[in-house]
């Protein structure tokens, strides 16, 4: 297939929306931002064997590439609208592209997201997506809003994707349920929209709870204590990782969860539980924001837990 044929295939299948004045086909897209809304924009790249095992099914790659970008919009409490897709492909494989679009467009349709443009090049498999969404003026949820005394919440369960990846790295079989969580993360859009006006600060968990919550603490000028016994744990993770300390390491530093971590006043706990139940999402209080800096992790016995590695870093400091 030629580059033109690939793009044409994408254009034929891409959805549209009334606010897309001009989509795929010209030199640039023309988009109409609703009155009174702020435009929220985020970009994320996925590279084979860095962000997903190279043997991942094309449909799962398509889903995940979009999901991690929508997760960033969710973390800002933005309603997704448009995405651009820059694809680098080792070869012009129409079957691979169709399967990729199956996963990508399935998730896009769930959130009424239109694919409005992109770029197609030859190179190692890599997908860069730029996602655009809306939030009422000045209502975006930031990392900097956490207040001393806030509850610290997370949606869903933690550590599943990291558990699957750990099994894969060992060369063993990956549990199908853990693999599903790795390949098909759920961007917590509905939960995020329901938290507008309630949550004080939010972030999505891509690099691991300790690293990502750390950004919230730093930008908010606060600290936190986390109760490891309260970390929400799926049954498959508990079954495959019986050792509590190994499991905590996955949940704290494994990454790839794409759950939301947010803080809110304890008085709003009931409202949050109801809001989450209304959008079929679980959310759990795992600790509390403190005025003094630092993150303290408590084991079930109330002793400090020390993490060897805080989270994923593409450019870790070299040993001296
Ligand atoms: P140009 O050379 O002007 O950048 P391109 O040939 O790269 O034009 O793109 C032509 C049109 O196809 C543009 O509207 C562009 O946004 C769209 N397009 C190219 N690649 C993709 C892609 N992977 N996904 C969606 N739209 C794409
Ligand atoms: Mg181009």
PDB file of C-alpha atoms and ligand atoms in Angstrom, residues 3 7 10 23-27 85 87 115 117-120, ligand 1:
ATOM      1  CA  UNK A   3       1.215   6.247   1.969  1.00  0.00           C
ATOM      2  CA  UNK A   7      -4.227   7.608   4.804  1.00  0.00           C
ATOM      3  CA  UNK A  10      -7.831   5.900   7.844  1.00  0.00           C
ATOM      4  CA  UNK A  23     -11.144  16.868   9.094  1.00  0.00           C
ATOM      5  CA  UNK A  24      -8.646  14.561   7.357  1.00  0.00           C
ATOM      6  CA  UNK A  25      -7.664  15.555   3.818  1.00  0.00           C
ATOM      7  CA  UNK A  26      -6.480  19.145   3.832  1.00  0.00           C
ATOM      8  CA  UNK A  27      -3.207  20.551   5.160  1.00  0.00           C
ATOM      9  CA  UNK A  85      -2.672  10.379  15.079  1.00  0.00           C
ATOM     10  CA  UNK A  87       1.865   6.777  12.910  1.00  0.00           C
ATOM     11  CA  UNK A 115      -9.958  11.479  14.431  1.00  0.00           C
ATOM     12  CA  UNK A 117      -5.757  14.346  11.207  1.00  0.00           C
ATOM     13  CA  UNK A 118      -2.256  13.090  11.675  1.00  0.00           C
ATOM     14  CA  UNK A 119       0.846  11.994   9.878  1.00  0.00           C
ATOM     15  CA  UNK A 120       2.024   8.699   8.374  1.00  0.00           C
TER      16      UNK A 120
HETATM   17  P1  LIG B   1       1.085  16.996   4.484  1.00  0.00           P
HETATM   18  O1  LIG B   1       2.172  16.479   3.589  1.00  0.00           O
HETATM   19  O2  LIG B   1       0.476  18.289   4.048  1.00  0.00           O
HETATM   20  O3  LIG B   1       1.453  16.960   5.938  1.00  0.00           O
HETATM   21  P2  LIG B   1      -0.142  14.441   4.669  1.00  0.00           P
HETATM   22  O4  LIG B   1      -0.053  13.637   3.413  1.00  0.00           O
HETATM   23  O5  LIG B   1       0.806  14.146   5.779  1.00  0.00           O
HETATM   24  O6  LIG B   1      -0.118  15.968   4.267  1.00  0.00           O
HETATM   25  O7  LIG B   1      -1.612  14.326   5.233  1.00  0.00           O
HETATM   26  C1  LIG B   1      -2.729  14.481   4.421  1.00  0.00           C
HETATM   27  C2  LIG B   1      -3.960  14.499   5.283  1.00  0.00           C
HETATM   28  O8  LIG B   1      -4.102  13.229   5.905  1.00  0.00           O
HETATM   29  C3  LIG B   1      -3.912  15.521   6.405  1.00  0.00           C
HETATM   30  O9  LIG B   1      -5.236  15.995   6.609  1.00  0.00           O
HETATM   31  C4  LIG B   1      -3.456  14.724   7.585  1.00  0.00           C
HETATM   32  O10 LIG B   1      -3.935  15.283   8.794  1.00  0.00           O
HETATM   33  C5  LIG B   1      -4.113  13.365   7.306  1.00  0.00           C
HETATM   34  N1  LIG B   1      -3.357  12.245   7.865  1.00  0.00           N
HETATM   35  C6  LIG B   1      -2.116  11.798   7.542  1.00  0.00           C
HETATM   36  N2  LIG B   1      -1.760  10.736   8.263  1.00  0.00           N
HETATM   37  C7  LIG B   1      -2.795  10.501   9.125  1.00  0.00           C
HETATM   38  C8  LIG B   1      -3.028   9.551  10.152  1.00  0.00           C
HETATM   39  N3  LIG B   1      -2.115   8.625  10.499  1.00  0.00           N
HETATM   40  N4  LIG B   1      -4.204   9.626  10.811  1.00  0.00           N
HETATM   41  C9  LIG B   1      -5.112  10.565  10.504  1.00  0.00           C
HETATM   42  N5  LIG B   1      -4.959  11.474   9.551  1.00  0.00           N
HETATM   43  C10 LIG B   1      -3.806  11.451   8.858  1.00  0.00           C
END
